[in-house]
Amino acid sequence: MIDTLTIPTQRTTASRLPEVDFDQLEFGKTFADHMLVVDYQNGEWQEPQIVPYGDMTVSPANSALHYGQAIFEGMKAYKNQDGEIFIFRPQDNLSRLNASAERMCMPAVPEEIFMQGLSQLIRLDAEWVPNFTGSALYIRPFMFATDGMLGVRPSDSYRFMIITCPVGLYYNKPLRVRFEEKYVRSAEGGAGFAKNAGNYGAAMYPTKLAQEEGYNQLIWTDASEHKYVEESGTMNAMFVIDGRLITPALSTSILDGITRRSVLQLAHDWGMPVEERKVSALEILAAHAAGTLQEAFGVGTAATIAPISVIGYQGEDFTLPTAPADAFSHRVTAALAAIRSGEATDTHGWMVRVQS
């Protein structure tokens, strides 16, 4: 268990919870009452605090605004059938946050600050955790440089924060995607494996172009040849071809997704053949033509499992068959939901309980 009584807390005097319509949640637009804040100054982390959610002041010369030293994570907390709150794989998110921090020349966040702050914050805002089907409390830990100086160098000071928001389903229908063969999300040796803000900012323009063409998202391809699948929008990409689960192998240009890890583990548990390797656009289309492309879907924290119904390639759309009820993507979606709700045994120890 995590000690949740050590961080100074300033409670809000006016909760916004009564104003929230949990039946009409838009993802990422409704925030819980409190947030965790801790600064890094003079080479060490200062005392963390939990304060009411609200705006903050930064210098116009803030180096994160000018030079992009900003990273984040995405994770979720769930209520089980007994109303207890559990966080899904928080240690994995901490490890990935600190891997991103290292790549971006930022200090590592201590486990004590991350885990105690996370637990106490969610305990304080426990009533913000929804419990209807497909819902969760989305958790956004993030860190940014706070030096007020114009100079291309790592900042000397930083701020780490955690904010949370109740959410429902991210996508409510299968996705239309297309292969991107011009623009690049990330290149080998770059920072594509890190959850830094710049990766997402650079992806917005080509994504907007695809959306204007009627697609929901892109399937990013490699920077050198534009042949091999990397990610699907902000998710890891997976395909079921002739009974095998195939996904691009991790690299410096592909994010090590926590949901990706979980889906691959369940596939292994069920004895399903798993291949982590290069997979080309042409291989996907050839499997579609041969009738062996059974499923395509994205996996990520926000959407969990997002089925793909149409894949566009060089101006032509290819419609995928509707996945049957016993398809892998449906079974793994149900299995993850059952683990998170407590209906199924958490054999891998993924769920971390928040003290009540």
Tab-separated table of C-alpha atoms in Angstrom:
chain	number	residue	atom	x	y	z
A	1	MET	CA	0.000	0.000	0.000
A	2	ILE	CA	1.037	3.604	-0.577
A	3	ASP	CA	1.159	6.054	2.340
A	4	THR	CA	-1.262	8.793	1.338
A	5	LEU	CA	-0.947	11.130	4.332
A	6	THR	CA	2.368	12.897	3.728
A	7	ILE	CA	1.726	15.566	1.063
A	8	PRO	CA	0.397	18.972	2.172
A	9	THR	CA	-3.059	19.522	0.696
A	10	GLN	CA	-5.106	22.645	0.089
A	11	ARG	CA	-8.682	21.551	-0.505
A	12	THR	CA	-10.956	23.433	-2.839
A	13	THR	CA	-13.675	25.485	-1.184
A	14	ALA	CA	-16.097	24.990	-4.070
A	15	SER	CA	-16.141	21.588	-5.775
A	16	ARG	CA	-17.201	21.601	-9.420
A	17	LEU	CA	-18.426	18.011	-9.209
A	18	PRO	CA	-22.162	18.903	-8.967
A	19	GLU	CA	-21.874	20.706	-12.318
A	20	VAL	CA	-20.591	17.657	-14.210
A	21	ASP	CA	-22.888	15.700	-16.519
A	22	PHE	CA	-21.228	12.293	-16.535
A	23	ASP	CA	-23.490	11.191	-19.384
A	24	GLN	CA	-22.076	13.882	-21.692
A	25	LEU	CA	-18.334	13.794	-21.075
A	26	GLU	CA	-16.049	15.054	-23.820
A	27	PHE	CA	-12.615	13.480	-23.532
A	28	GLY	CA	-10.103	15.772	-21.841
A	29	LYS	CA	-12.386	18.747	-21.240
A	30	THR	CA	-13.646	18.208	-17.683
A	31	PHE	CA	-11.061	18.282	-14.902
A	32	ALA	CA	-11.257	17.125	-11.301
A	33	ASP	CA	-10.993	19.513	-8.364
A	34	HIS	CA	-7.326	19.151	-7.446
A	35	MET	CA	-3.847	18.776	-8.919
A	36	LEU	CA	-0.389	17.755	-7.720
A	37	VAL	CA	2.424	20.295	-8.131
A	38	VAL	CA	6.126	19.943	-7.312
A	39	ASP	CA	9.050	22.052	-8.494
A	40	TYR	CA	12.638	21.088	-9.234
A	41	GLN	CA	15.035	23.847	-8.189
A	42	ASN	CA	18.717	24.103	-7.229
A	43	GLY	CA	19.349	20.527	-8.270
A	44	GLU	CA	16.662	18.883	-6.146
A	45	TRP	CA	12.937	18.273	-5.936
A	46	GLN	CA	11.063	20.535	-3.546
A	47	GLU	CA	8.109	19.584	-1.338
A	48	PRO	CA	5.098	18.428	-3.383
A	49	GLN	CA	1.691	19.981	-2.808
A	50	ILE	CA	-1.878	19.200	-3.773
A	51	VAL	CA	-3.840	22.347	-4.578
A	52	PRO	CA	-7.152	23.236	-6.261
A	53	TYR	CA	-7.090	22.794	-10.045
A	54	GLY	CA	-6.505	26.139	-11.705
A	55	ASP	CA	-4.393	28.330	-13.924
A	56	MET	CA	-0.742	29.061	-13.204
A	57	THR	CA	1.678	31.814	-14.127
A	58	VAL	CA	4.765	31.274	-16.292
A	59	SER	CA	7.328	33.681	-17.667
A	60	PRO	CA	6.937	34.804	-21.301
A	61	ALA	CA	10.525	33.569	-21.643
A	62	ASN	CA	9.608	30.121	-20.289
A	63	SER	CA	12.044	27.782	-21.982
A	64	ALA	CA	9.463	25.000	-22.504
A	65	LEU	CA	7.442	27.386	-24.680
A	66	HIS	CA	10.481	28.276	-26.779
A	67	TYR	CA	12.531	25.074	-26.884
A	68	GLY	CA	10.072	22.275	-26.214
A	69	GLN	CA	11.264	20.670	-22.988
A	70	ALA	CA	7.907	19.138	-22.070
A	71	ILE	CA	6.899	15.507	-21.518
A	72	PHE	CA	3.762	13.728	-20.328
A	73	GLU	CA	2.109	10.404	-19.589
A	74	GLY	CA	-1.399	9.022	-19.971
A	75	MET	CA	-2.882	6.514	-17.553
A	76	LYS	CA	-6.218	5.582	-15.992
A	77	ALA	CA	-7.857	4.739	-12.683
A	78	TYR	CA	-10.953	2.535	-12.442
A	79	LYS	CA	-13.567	1.562	-9.891
A	80	ASN	CA	-14.169	-2.132	-9.369
A	81	GLN	CA	-17.490	-3.756	-8.546
A	82	ASP	CA	-17.057	-2.932	-4.853
A	83	GLY	CA	-16.343	0.735	-5.508
A	84	GLU	CA	-12.618	0.414	-4.767
A	85	ILE	CA	-10.280	2.461	-6.962
A	86	PHE	CA	-7.366	0.872	-8.804
A	87	ILE	CA	-4.727	2.412	-11.079
A	88	PHE	CA	-3.650	0.422	-14.140
A	89	ARG	CA	0.124	-0.256	-14.264
A	90	PRO	CA	1.356	3.038	-12.718
A	91	GLN	CA	4.916	1.798	-12.241
A	92	ASP	CA	5.205	1.251	-15.987
A	93	ASN	CA	4.079	4.810	-16.626
A	94	LEU	CA	6.633	6.140	-14.137
A	95	SER	CA	9.411	4.176	-15.850
A	96	ARG	CA	8.377	5.507	-19.256
A	97	LEU	CA	8.066	9.067	-17.933
A	98	ASN	CA	11.618	8.903	-16.667
A	99	ALA	CA	12.846	7.411	-19.945
A	100	SER	CA	11.267	10.406	-21.695
A	101	ALA	CA	12.859	12.728	-19.128
A	102	GLU	CA	16.304	11.291	-19.816
A	103	ARG	CA	15.881	11.749	-23.571
A	104	MET	CA	14.769	15.356	-23.082
A	105	CYS	CA	17.564	16.243	-20.613
A	106	MET	CA	15.177	16.552	-17.669
A	107	PRO	CA	15.488	15.244	-14.092
A	108	ALA	CA	13.925	11.900	-13.168
A	109	VAL	CA	10.809	12.045	-11.012
A	110	PRO	CA	11.338	10.100	-7.755
A	111	GLU	CA	9.068	7.097	-7.273
A	112	GLU	CA	7.958	8.367	-3.857
A	113	ILE	CA	6.719	11.681	-5.264
A	114	PHE	CA	5.013	10.029	-8.237
A	115	MET	CA	3.293	7.187	-6.412
A	116	GLN	CA	2.374	9.011	-3.202
A	117	GLY	CA	1.226	12.068	-5.113
A	118	LEU	CA	-0.820	9.972	-7.513
A	119	SER	CA	-2.465	7.964	-4.748
A	120	GLN	CA	-3.286	10.919	-2.525
A	121	LEU	CA	-4.626	12.985	-5.419
A	122	ILE	CA	-6.967	10.226	-6.581
A	123	ARG	CA	-8.047	9.467	-3.030
A	124	LEU	CA	-8.950	13.125	-2.548
A	125	ASP	CA	-10.928	13.235	-5.820
A	126	ALA	CA	-12.370	9.729	-5.502
A	127	GLU	CA	-15.885	10.897	-6.350
A	128	TRP	CA	-14.610	12.011	-9.755
A	129	VAL	CA	-13.860	8.412	-10.774
A	130	PRO	CA	-16.839	7.311	-12.931
A	131	ASN	CA	-18.106	3.745	-12.885
A	132	PHE	CA	-20.228	3.311	-16.000
A	133	THR	CA	-19.188	0.981	-18.821
A	134	GLY	CA	-16.181	2.277	-20.750
A	135	SER	CA	-15.440	5.027	-18.237
A	136	ALA	CA	-12.349	5.855	-16.176
A	137	LEU	CA	-10.484	8.669	-14.523
A	138	TYR	CA	-7.854	9.704	-17.059
A	139	ILE	CA	-4.606	10.736	-15.370
A	140	ARG	CA	-2.140	13.133	-16.976
A	141	PRO	CA	1.270	13.395	-15.275
A	142	PHE	CA	3.500	15.934	-17.044
A	143	MET	CA	6.704	17.921	-16.612
A	144	PHE	CA	7.975	21.063	-18.272
A	145	ALA	CA	10.946	23.415	-18.056
A	146	THR	CA	10.390	26.571	-16.031
A	147	ASP	CA	13.503	28.703	-16.593
A	148	GLY	CA	12.607	32.197	-17.754
A	149	MET	CA	15.535	32.594	-20.102
A	150	LEU	CA	16.107	32.594	-23.851
A	151	GLY	CA	18.971	30.222	-24.463
A	152	VAL	CA	19.129	26.885	-26.235
A	153	ARG	CA	20.177	24.706	-23.338
A	154	PRO	CA	18.476	22.448	-20.801
A	155	SER	CA	16.547	24.351	-18.175
A	156	ASP	CA	17.827	24.421	-14.595
A	157	SER	CA	14.316	24.325	-13.138
A	158	TYR	CA	11.223	22.208	-13.856
A	159	ARG	CA	7.681	21.626	-12.676
A	160	PHE	CA	6.053	18.200	-12.403
A	161	MET	CA	2.264	18.035	-12.147
A	162	ILE	CA	-0.594	15.567	-12.227
A	163	ILE	CA	-4.099	16.513	-13.348
A	164	THR	CA	-7.058	14.185	-13.832
A	165	CYS	CA	-10.319	14.120	-15.760
A	166	PRO	CA	-13.286	11.721	-15.901
A	167	VAL	CA	-13.731	10.222	-19.362
A	168	GLY	CA	-15.939	7.889	-21.344
A	169	LEU	CA	-15.160	6.160	-24.650
A	170	TYR	CA	-12.556	7.883	-26.831
A	171	TYR	CA	-13.851	6.462	-30.120
A	172	ASN	CA	-17.438	5.297	-30.532
A	173	LYS	CA	-17.063	3.603	-33.910
A	174	PRO	CA	-14.344	1.824	-35.974
A	175	LEU	CA	-11.731	4.060	-37.551
A	176	ARG	CA	-10.963	5.066	-41.106
A	177	VAL	CA	-7.188	5.455	-41.469
A	178	ARG	CA	-4.686	5.812	-44.284
A	179	PHE	CA	-0.981	5.208	-44.726
A	180	GLU	CA	1.081	8.395	-44.547
A	181	GLU	CA	3.812	8.431	-47.187
A	182	LYS	CA	4.968	12.059	-47.162
A	183	TYR	CA	5.111	13.431	-43.655
A	184	VAL	CA	7.132	11.935	-40.810
A	185	ARG	CA	6.154	11.562	-37.173
A	186	SER	CA	9.609	10.460	-36.025
A	187	ALA	CA	12.872	9.031	-37.329
A	188	GLU	CA	15.298	6.451	-35.997
A	189	GLY	CA	17.581	8.132	-33.498
A	190	GLY	CA	14.998	10.807	-32.790
A	191	ALA	CA	12.653	11.151	-29.833
A	192	GLY	CA	9.684	9.164	-31.150
A	193	PHE	CA	9.895	6.690	-28.263
A	194	ALA	CA	9.536	9.527	-25.744
A	195	LYS	CA	6.207	11.120	-24.881
A	196	ASN	CA	7.416	14.633	-25.519
A	197	ALA	CA	5.120	17.411	-26.635
A	198	GLY	CA	6.949	18.062	-29.904
A	199	ASN	CA	6.112	14.620	-31.298
A	200	TYR	CA	2.433	15.405	-31.084
A	201	GLY	CA	2.675	18.985	-32.316
A	202	ALA	CA	4.490	17.878	-35.470
A	203	ALA	CA	1.806	15.270	-36.181
A	204	MET	CA	-1.109	17.696	-36.195
A	205	TYR	CA	-0.825	19.133	-39.705
A	206	PRO	CA	-0.653	15.814	-41.622
A	207	THR	CA	-3.410	14.442	-39.385
A	208	LYS	CA	-5.561	17.466	-40.210
A	209	LEU	CA	-5.015	16.848	-43.940
A	210	ALA	CA	-6.098	13.226	-43.526
A	211	GLN	CA	-9.187	14.249	-41.587
A	212	GLU	CA	-10.137	16.660	-44.359
A	213	GLU	CA	-10.030	13.639	-46.682
A	214	GLY	CA	-12.484	11.751	-44.463
A	215	TYR	CA	-10.077	9.711	-42.339
A	216	ASN	CA	-9.962	9.661	-38.559
A	217	GLN	CA	-6.253	9.038	-38.252
A	218	LEU	CA	-3.040	8.102	-40.036
A	219	ILE	CA	-0.905	5.012	-40.074
A	220	TRP	CA	2.575	6.504	-39.804
A	221	THR	CA	5.329	4.840	-41.827
A	222	ASP	CA	9.091	4.851	-41.404
A	223	ALA	CA	10.994	8.042	-42.184
A	224	SER	CA	13.529	6.583	-44.631
A	225	GLU	CA	11.409	4.514	-47.037
A	226	HIS	CA	7.756	5.133	-46.052
A	227	LYS	CA	7.225	1.383	-46.379
A	228	TYR	CA	6.943	0.063	-42.854
A	229	VAL	CA	4.197	0.630	-40.299
A	230	GLU	CA	5.177	2.577	-37.191
A	231	GLU	CA	2.125	3.809	-35.260
A	232	SER	CA	-1.536	4.552	-35.910
A	233	GLY	CA	-2.277	8.116	-34.914
A	234	THR	CA	-1.365	8.322	-31.234
A	235	MET	CA	-1.637	4.539	-30.792
A	236	ASN	CA	0.452	1.458	-31.414
A	237	ALA	CA	-0.743	-0.487	-34.465
A	238	MET	CA	-1.640	-4.186	-34.465
A	239	PHE	CA	-2.834	-6.637	-37.108
A	240	VAL	CA	-4.197	-10.173	-37.006
A	241	ILE	CA	-3.066	-11.994	-40.135
A	242	ASP	CA	-3.935	-15.667	-40.540
A	243	GLY	CA	-4.313	-16.123	-36.787
A	244	ARG	CA	-1.065	-14.342	-35.882
A	245	LEU	CA	-0.874	-11.085	-33.934
A	246	ILE	CA	1.634	-8.838	-35.699
A	247	THR	CA	2.885	-5.459	-34.485
A	248	PRO	CA	5.922	-3.299	-35.335
A	249	ALA	CA	8.924	-4.004	-33.126
A	250	LEU	CA	9.883	-1.233	-30.728
A	251	SER	CA	12.556	1.218	-31.815
A	252	THR	CA	13.704	4.766	-31.094
A	253	SER	CA	10.839	5.973	-33.303
A	254	ILE	CA	8.023	3.894	-31.752
A	255	LEU	CA	6.471	4.430	-28.328
A	256	ASP	CA	6.606	1.531	-25.876
A	257	GLY	CA	2.874	1.558	-25.156
A	258	ILE	CA	1.585	0.234	-21.816
A	259	THR	CA	-1.603	-1.006	-23.500
A	260	ARG	CA	0.587	-2.565	-26.202
A	261	ARG	CA	2.502	-4.499	-23.537
A	262	SER	CA	-0.754	-5.639	-21.944
A	263	VAL	CA	-2.311	-6.833	-25.207
A	264	LEU	CA	0.818	-8.757	-26.176
A	265	GLN	CA	0.952	-10.379	-22.733
A	266	LEU	CA	-2.652	-11.557	-22.991
A	267	ALA	CA	-1.991	-12.933	-26.473
A	268	HIS	CA	0.963	-14.901	-25.074
A	269	ASP	CA	-1.199	-16.107	-22.173
A	270	TRP	CA	-3.759	-17.440	-24.646
A	271	GLY	CA	-1.159	-19.188	-26.785
A	272	MET	CA	-1.674	-16.918	-29.766
A	273	PRO	CA	1.336	-16.579	-32.097
A	274	VAL	CA	2.850	-13.095	-31.667
A	275	GLU	CA	5.300	-11.432	-34.036
A	276	GLU	CA	7.053	-8.169	-33.160
A	277	ARG	CA	8.809	-7.218	-36.379
A	278	LYS	CA	8.795	-4.929	-39.374
A	279	VAL	CA	5.468	-5.036	-41.184
A	280	SER	CA	5.028	-3.188	-44.445
A	281	ALA	CA	2.021	-1.473	-45.957
A	282	LEU	CA	2.272	-3.838	-48.926
A	283	GLU	CA	2.199	-6.883	-46.632
A	284	ILE	CA	-0.994	-5.583	-45.024
A	285	LEU	CA	-2.618	-4.972	-48.395
A	286	ALA	CA	-1.501	-8.355	-49.738
A	287	ALA	CA	-3.040	-10.052	-46.708
A	288	HIS	CA	-6.237	-8.095	-47.310
A	289	ALA	CA	-6.306	-9.220	-50.951
A	290	ALA	CA	-5.692	-12.831	-49.915
A	291	GLY	CA	-8.437	-12.710	-47.276
A	292	THR	CA	-6.015	-13.376	-44.415
A	293	LEU	CA	-6.123	-9.885	-42.851
A	294	GLN	CA	-8.620	-10.637	-40.113
A	295	GLU	CA	-8.273	-7.537	-37.949
A	296	ALA	CA	-6.468	-4.215	-37.689
A	297	PHE	CA	-6.653	-1.993	-34.632
A	298	GLY	CA	-4.846	0.640	-32.606
A	299	VAL	CA	-4.038	0.236	-28.917
A	300	GLY	CA	-3.425	3.012	-26.412
A	301	THR	CA	-4.416	4.358	-23.012
A	302	ALA	CA	-7.073	6.772	-24.255
A	303	ALA	CA	-8.880	4.392	-26.605
A	304	THR	CA	-7.681	1.032	-25.187
A	305	ILE	CA	-8.610	-0.906	-28.364
A	306	ALA	CA	-9.711	1.048	-31.469
A	307	PRO	CA	-10.806	-1.211	-34.361
A	308	ILE	CA	-9.933	-0.105	-37.901
A	309	SER	CA	-12.588	-0.554	-40.573
A	310	VAL	CA	-10.973	1.135	-43.596
A	311	ILE	CA	-7.344	1.547	-44.640
A	312	GLY	CA	-6.457	4.025	-47.362
A	313	TYR	CA	-3.390	3.605	-49.566
A	314	GLN	CA	-2.358	5.844	-52.464
A	315	GLY	CA	-5.873	7.105	-53.102
A	316	GLU	CA	-7.690	3.778	-52.746
A	317	ASP	CA	-9.682	2.600	-49.755
A	318	PHE	CA	-9.654	-0.999	-48.555
A	319	THR	CA	-12.546	-2.076	-46.339
A	320	LEU	CA	-11.781	-4.663	-43.692
A	321	PRO	CA	-14.209	-7.448	-42.800
A	322	THR	CA	-16.315	-6.885	-39.687
A	323	ALA	CA	-14.637	-8.681	-36.806
A	324	PRO	CA	-16.854	-11.469	-35.395
A	325	ALA	CA	-17.838	-11.568	-31.726
A	326	ASP	CA	-14.999	-13.969	-30.884
A	327	ALA	CA	-12.343	-11.907	-32.689
A	328	PHE	CA	-9.116	-11.264	-30.801
A	329	SER	CA	-9.715	-7.498	-30.475
A	330	HIS	CA	-13.122	-8.113	-28.861
A	331	ARG	CA	-11.776	-10.778	-26.523
A	332	VAL	CA	-8.813	-8.687	-25.405
A	333	THR	CA	-11.033	-5.633	-24.889
A	334	ALA	CA	-13.323	-7.704	-22.672
A	335	ALA	CA	-10.391	-9.277	-20.814
A	336	LEU	CA	-8.807	-5.914	-19.991
A	337	ALA	CA	-12.172	-4.534	-18.869
A	338	ALA	CA	-12.721	-7.548	-16.615
A	339	ILE	CA	-9.284	-7.168	-15.016
A	340	ARG	CA	-9.859	-3.460	-14.417
A	341	SER	CA	-13.317	-3.992	-12.914
A	342	GLY	CA	-12.199	-6.850	-10.686
A	343	GLU	CA	-14.387	-9.407	-12.460
A	344	ALA	CA	-11.285	-11.343	-13.578
A	345	THR	CA	-8.181	-12.305	-11.619
A	346	ASP	CA	-5.298	-9.870	-12.050
A	347	THR	CA	-2.672	-12.564	-12.569
A	348	HIS	CA	0.028	-10.114	-13.656
A	349	GLY	CA	-0.409	-7.622	-10.812
A	350	TRP	CA	-1.297	-4.751	-13.099
A	351	MET	CA	-3.860	-3.080	-10.823
A	352	VAL	CA	-2.589	-0.980	-7.909
A	353	ARG	CA	-5.187	-0.220	-5.249
A	354	VAL	CA	-5.657	3.304	-3.949
A	355	GLN	CA	-6.212	3.336	-0.181
A	356	SER	CA	-9.706	4.299	0.874
